[in-house]
PDB file of C-alpha atoms and ligand atoms in Angstrom:
ATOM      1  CA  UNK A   1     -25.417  28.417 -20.171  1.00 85.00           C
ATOM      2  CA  UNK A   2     -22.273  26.627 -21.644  1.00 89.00           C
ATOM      3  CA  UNK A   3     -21.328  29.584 -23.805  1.00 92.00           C
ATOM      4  CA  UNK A   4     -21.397  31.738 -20.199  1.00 96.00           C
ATOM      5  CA  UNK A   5     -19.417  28.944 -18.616  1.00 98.00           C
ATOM      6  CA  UNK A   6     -17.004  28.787 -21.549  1.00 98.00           C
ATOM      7  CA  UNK A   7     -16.408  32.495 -20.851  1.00 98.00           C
ATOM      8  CA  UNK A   8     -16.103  32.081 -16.922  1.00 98.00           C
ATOM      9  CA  UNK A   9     -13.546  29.593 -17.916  1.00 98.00           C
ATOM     10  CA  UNK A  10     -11.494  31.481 -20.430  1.00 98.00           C
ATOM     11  CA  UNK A  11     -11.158  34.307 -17.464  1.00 98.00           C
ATOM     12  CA  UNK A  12     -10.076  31.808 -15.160  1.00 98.00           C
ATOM     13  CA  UNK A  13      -7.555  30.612 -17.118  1.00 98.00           C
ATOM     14  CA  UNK A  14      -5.807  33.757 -16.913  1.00 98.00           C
ATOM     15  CA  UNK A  15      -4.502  33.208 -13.642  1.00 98.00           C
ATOM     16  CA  UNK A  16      -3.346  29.655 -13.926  1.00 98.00           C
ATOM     17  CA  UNK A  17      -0.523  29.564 -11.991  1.00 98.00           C
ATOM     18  CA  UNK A  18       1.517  26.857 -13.893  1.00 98.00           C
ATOM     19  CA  UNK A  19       5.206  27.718 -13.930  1.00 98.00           C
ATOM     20  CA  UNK A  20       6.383  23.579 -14.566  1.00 98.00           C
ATOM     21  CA  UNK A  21       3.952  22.256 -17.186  1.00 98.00           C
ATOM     22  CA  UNK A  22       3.201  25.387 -18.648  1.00 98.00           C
ATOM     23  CA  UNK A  23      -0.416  24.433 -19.939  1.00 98.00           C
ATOM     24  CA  UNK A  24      -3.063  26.647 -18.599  1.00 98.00           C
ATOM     25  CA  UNK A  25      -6.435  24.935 -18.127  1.00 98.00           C
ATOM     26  CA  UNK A  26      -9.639  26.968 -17.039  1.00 98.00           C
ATOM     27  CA  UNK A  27     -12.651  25.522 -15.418  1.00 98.00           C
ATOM     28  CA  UNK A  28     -16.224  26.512 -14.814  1.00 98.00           C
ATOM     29  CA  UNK A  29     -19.272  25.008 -13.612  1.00 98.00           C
ATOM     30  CA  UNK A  30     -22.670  25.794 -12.705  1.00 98.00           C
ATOM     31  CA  UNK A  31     -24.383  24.432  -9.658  1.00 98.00           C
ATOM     32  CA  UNK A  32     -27.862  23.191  -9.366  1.00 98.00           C
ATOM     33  CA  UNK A  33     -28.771  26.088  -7.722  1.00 97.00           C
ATOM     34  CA  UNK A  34     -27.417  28.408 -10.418  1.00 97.00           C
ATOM     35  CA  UNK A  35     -25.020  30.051  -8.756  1.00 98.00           C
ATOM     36  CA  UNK A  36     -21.279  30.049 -11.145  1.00 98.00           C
ATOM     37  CA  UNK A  37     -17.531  28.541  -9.938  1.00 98.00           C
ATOM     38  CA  UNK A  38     -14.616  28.799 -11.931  1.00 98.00           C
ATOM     39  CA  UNK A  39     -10.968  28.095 -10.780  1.00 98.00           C
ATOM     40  CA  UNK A  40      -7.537  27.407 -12.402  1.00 98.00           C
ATOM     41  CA  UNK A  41      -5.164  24.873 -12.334  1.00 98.00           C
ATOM     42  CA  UNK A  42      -2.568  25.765  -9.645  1.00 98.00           C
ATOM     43  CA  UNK A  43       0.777  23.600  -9.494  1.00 98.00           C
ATOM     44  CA  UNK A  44       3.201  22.952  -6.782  1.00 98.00           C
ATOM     45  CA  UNK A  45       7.123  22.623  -7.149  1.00 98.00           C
ATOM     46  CA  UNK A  46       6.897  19.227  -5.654  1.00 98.00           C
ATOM     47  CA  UNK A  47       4.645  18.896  -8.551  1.00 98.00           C
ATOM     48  CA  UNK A  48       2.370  16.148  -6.452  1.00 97.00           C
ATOM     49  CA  UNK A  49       0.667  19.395  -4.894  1.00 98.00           C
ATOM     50  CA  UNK A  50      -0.399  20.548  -7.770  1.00 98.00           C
ATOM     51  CA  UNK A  51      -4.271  21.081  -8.148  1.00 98.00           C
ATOM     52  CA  UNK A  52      -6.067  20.475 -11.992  1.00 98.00           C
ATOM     53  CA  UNK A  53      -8.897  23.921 -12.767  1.00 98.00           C
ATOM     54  CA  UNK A  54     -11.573  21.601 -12.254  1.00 98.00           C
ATOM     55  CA  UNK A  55     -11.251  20.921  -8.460  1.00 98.00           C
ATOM     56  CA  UNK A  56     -10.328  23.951  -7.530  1.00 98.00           C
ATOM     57  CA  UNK A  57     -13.370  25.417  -8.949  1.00 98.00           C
ATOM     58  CA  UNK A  58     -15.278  22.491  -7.467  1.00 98.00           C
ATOM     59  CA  UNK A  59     -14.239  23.240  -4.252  1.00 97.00           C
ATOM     60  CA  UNK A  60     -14.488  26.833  -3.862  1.00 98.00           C
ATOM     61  CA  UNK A  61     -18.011  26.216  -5.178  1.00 98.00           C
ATOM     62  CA  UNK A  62     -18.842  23.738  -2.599  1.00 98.00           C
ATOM     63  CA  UNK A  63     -17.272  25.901   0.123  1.00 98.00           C
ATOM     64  CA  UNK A  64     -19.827  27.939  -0.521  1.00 98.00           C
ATOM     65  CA  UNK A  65     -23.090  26.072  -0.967  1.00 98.00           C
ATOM     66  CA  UNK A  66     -22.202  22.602   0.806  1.00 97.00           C
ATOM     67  CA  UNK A  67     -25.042  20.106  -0.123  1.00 95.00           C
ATOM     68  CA  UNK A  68     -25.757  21.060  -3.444  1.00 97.00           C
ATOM     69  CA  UNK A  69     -24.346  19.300  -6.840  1.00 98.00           C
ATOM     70  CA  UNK A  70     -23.126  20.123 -10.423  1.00 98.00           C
ATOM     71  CA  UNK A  71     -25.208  20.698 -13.000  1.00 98.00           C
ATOM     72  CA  UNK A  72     -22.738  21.534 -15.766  1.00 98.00           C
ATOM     73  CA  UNK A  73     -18.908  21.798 -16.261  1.00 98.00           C
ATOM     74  CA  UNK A  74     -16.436  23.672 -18.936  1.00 98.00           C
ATOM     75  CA  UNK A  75     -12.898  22.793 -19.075  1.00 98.00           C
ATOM     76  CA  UNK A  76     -10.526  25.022 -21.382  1.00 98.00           C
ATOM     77  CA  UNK A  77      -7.531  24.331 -22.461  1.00 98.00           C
ATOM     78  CA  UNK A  78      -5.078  25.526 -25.601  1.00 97.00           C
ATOM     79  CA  UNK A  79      -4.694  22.720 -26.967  1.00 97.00           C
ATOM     80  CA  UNK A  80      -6.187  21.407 -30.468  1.00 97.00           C
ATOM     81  CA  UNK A  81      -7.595  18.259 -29.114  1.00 98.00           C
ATOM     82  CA  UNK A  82      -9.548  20.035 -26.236  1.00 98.00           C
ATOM     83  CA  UNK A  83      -8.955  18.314 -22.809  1.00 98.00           C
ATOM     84  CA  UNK A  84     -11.254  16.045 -20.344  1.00 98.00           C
ATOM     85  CA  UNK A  85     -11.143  15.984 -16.945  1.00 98.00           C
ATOM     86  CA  UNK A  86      -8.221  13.777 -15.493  1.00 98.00           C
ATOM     87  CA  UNK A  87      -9.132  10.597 -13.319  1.00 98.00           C
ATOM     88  CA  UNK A  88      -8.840  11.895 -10.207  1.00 97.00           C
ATOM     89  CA  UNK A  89     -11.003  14.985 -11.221  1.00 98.00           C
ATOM     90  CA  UNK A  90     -13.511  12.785 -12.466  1.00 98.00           C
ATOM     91  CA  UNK A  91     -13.404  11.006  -9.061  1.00 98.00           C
ATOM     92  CA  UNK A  92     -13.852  14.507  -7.468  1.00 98.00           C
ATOM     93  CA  UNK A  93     -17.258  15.257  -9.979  1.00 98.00           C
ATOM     94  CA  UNK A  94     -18.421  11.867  -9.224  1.00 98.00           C
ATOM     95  CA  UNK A  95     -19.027  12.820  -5.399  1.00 97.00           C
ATOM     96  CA  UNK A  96     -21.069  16.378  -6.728  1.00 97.00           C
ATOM     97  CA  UNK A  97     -22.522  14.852  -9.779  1.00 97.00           C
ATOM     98  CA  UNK A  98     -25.975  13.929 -10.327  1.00 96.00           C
ATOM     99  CA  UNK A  99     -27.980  11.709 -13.630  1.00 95.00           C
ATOM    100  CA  UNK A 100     -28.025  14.434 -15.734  1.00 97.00           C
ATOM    101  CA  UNK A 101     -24.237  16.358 -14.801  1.00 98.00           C
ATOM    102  CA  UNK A 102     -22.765  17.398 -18.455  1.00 98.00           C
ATOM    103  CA  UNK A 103     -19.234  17.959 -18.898  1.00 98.00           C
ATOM    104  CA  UNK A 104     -17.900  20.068 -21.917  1.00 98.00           C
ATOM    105  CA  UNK A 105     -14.620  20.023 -22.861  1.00 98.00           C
ATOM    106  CA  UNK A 106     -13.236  23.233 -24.971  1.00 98.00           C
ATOM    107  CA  UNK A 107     -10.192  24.805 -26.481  1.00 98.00           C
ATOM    108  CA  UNK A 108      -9.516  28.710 -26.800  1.00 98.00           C
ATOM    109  CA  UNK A 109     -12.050  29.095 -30.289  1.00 97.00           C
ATOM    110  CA  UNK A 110     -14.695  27.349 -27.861  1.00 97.00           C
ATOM    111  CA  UNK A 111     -16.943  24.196 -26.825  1.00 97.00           C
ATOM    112  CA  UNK A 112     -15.613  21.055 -28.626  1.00 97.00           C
ATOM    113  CA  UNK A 113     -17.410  18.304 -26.844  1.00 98.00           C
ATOM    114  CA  UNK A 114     -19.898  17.712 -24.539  1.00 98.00           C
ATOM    115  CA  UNK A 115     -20.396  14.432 -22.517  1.00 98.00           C
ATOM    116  CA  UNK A 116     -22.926  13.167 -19.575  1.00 98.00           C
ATOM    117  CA  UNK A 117     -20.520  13.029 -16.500  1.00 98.00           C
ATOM    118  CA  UNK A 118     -21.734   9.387 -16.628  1.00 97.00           C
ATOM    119  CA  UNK A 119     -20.385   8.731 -20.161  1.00 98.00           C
ATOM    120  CA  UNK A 120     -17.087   9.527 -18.604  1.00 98.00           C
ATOM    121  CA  UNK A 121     -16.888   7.289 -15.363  1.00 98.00           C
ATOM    122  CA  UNK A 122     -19.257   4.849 -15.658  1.00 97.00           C
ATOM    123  CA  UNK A 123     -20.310   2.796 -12.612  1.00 95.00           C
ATOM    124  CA  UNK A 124     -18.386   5.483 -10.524  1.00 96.00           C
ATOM    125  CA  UNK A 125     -17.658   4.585  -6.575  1.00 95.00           C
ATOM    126  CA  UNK A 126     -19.976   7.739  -5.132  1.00 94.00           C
ATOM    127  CA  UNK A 127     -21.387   8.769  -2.156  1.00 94.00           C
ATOM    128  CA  UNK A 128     -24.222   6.551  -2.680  1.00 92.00           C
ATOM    129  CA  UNK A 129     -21.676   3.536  -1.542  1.00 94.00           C
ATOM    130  CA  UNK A 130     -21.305   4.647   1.670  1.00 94.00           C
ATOM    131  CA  UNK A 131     -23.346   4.594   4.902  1.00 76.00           C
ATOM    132  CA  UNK A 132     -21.836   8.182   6.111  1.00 71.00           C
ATOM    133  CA  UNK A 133     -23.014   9.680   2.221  1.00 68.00           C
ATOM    134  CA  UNK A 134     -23.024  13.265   3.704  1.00 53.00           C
ATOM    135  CA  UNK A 135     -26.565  13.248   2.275  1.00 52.00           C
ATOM    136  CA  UNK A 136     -28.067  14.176   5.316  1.00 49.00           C
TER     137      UNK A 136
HETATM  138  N1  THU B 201      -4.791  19.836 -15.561  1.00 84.71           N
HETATM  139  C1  THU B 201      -5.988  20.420 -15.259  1.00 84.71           C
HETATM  140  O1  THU B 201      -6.037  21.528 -14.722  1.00 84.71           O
HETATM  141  N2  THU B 201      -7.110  19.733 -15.559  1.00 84.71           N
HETATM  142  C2  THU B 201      -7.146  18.506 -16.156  1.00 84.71           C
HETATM  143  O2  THU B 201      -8.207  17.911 -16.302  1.00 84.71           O
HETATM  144  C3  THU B 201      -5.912  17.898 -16.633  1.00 84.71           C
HETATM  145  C4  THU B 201      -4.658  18.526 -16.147  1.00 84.71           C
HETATM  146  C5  THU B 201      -3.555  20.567 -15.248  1.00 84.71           C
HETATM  147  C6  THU B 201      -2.676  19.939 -14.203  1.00 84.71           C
HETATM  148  C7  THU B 201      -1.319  20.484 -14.586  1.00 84.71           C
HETATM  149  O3  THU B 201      -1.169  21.758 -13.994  1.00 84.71           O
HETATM  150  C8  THU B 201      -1.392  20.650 -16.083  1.00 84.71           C
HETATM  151  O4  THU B 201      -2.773  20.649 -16.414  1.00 84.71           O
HETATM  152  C9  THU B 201      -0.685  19.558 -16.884  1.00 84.71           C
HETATM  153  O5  THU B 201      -1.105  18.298 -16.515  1.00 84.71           O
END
C-alpha cells in the first residue's frame, strides 16, 4: 500500500502550486476505510495562507468520509533528506490518527522512512482531551 501511496503522491505533486518557496511536496494517505487522498502543497502570496500537501489531502479526505481516521501517510518531496510532516501538520494527523497511523516520508527515487505517527508527536493534545471529541 505505501508503494501505491508513494505513486498517488508523486502525481499530486505535479500540481503544487508553489510560486514563493518553490519546493513541491506531494501527499497521500489511505483511510481506514481504504478509500485514497492525495493533495499538494498550495501557497498564498501573504505566504501565512499557504497550505503544506499533507492537510490538504487530509482534508479533502475527511470532507468526504467525516468520522473515519488515517491509516497511512506518504509525503514526497525533492529533496535528498526526504521531508516529515511540519508541526502544525502533525497537529492536524494527531486529530485523524489512531495507535497504529504510519507516516512515510519519501523523496522522488521513493520511500525513505517510515515512522508510527506516535513516534513523531508523542503525548499529542487529541480529540481524546476534549469533552466535545466529535466522536459521537
Ligand atoms: N510543506 C509541505 O507541503 N509539507 C510539509 O510537511 C512541510 C512544508 C510546504 C509548505 C511550503 O509550500 C513549502 O513546503 C516550503 O515550506
Amino acid at each position: 500500500m505505501s508503494e501505491t501511496l508513494f505513486k498517488k503522491a508523486m502525481e499530486a505533486r505535479k500540481a503544487s502550486y508553489s510560486p514563493y518557496s518553490e519546493y513541491k511536496v506531494g501527499a497521500s494517505l489511505k483511510l481506514s476505510n481504504g478509500k485514497v487522498f492525495s493533495g499538494c502543497n498550495i501557497e498564498n502570496a501573504s505566504y501565512g495562507g499557504t497550505v503544506c500537501a499533507e492537510r490538504v489531502a487530509i482534508w479533502s479526505a475527511l470532507s468526504q468520509h467525516p468520522g473515519t481516521k488515517i491509516d497511512e501517510i506518504v509525503v514526497v518531496t525533492d529533496s535528498k533528506k526526504a521531508w516529515p510532516p511540519c508541526g502544525f501538520c502533525r497537529q492536524v494527523i494527531a486529530e485523524f490518527a489512531h495507535e497504529e497511523t504510519k507516516v512515510h516520508t519519501a523523496n522522488l527515487k521513493g520511500i525513505q522512512s517510515s515512522f508510527l505517527f506516535s513516534e513523531l508527536l508523542p503525548n499529542s493534545f487529541n480529540p481524546s482531551f476534549l469533552k466535545k471529541s466529535g466522536q459521537k
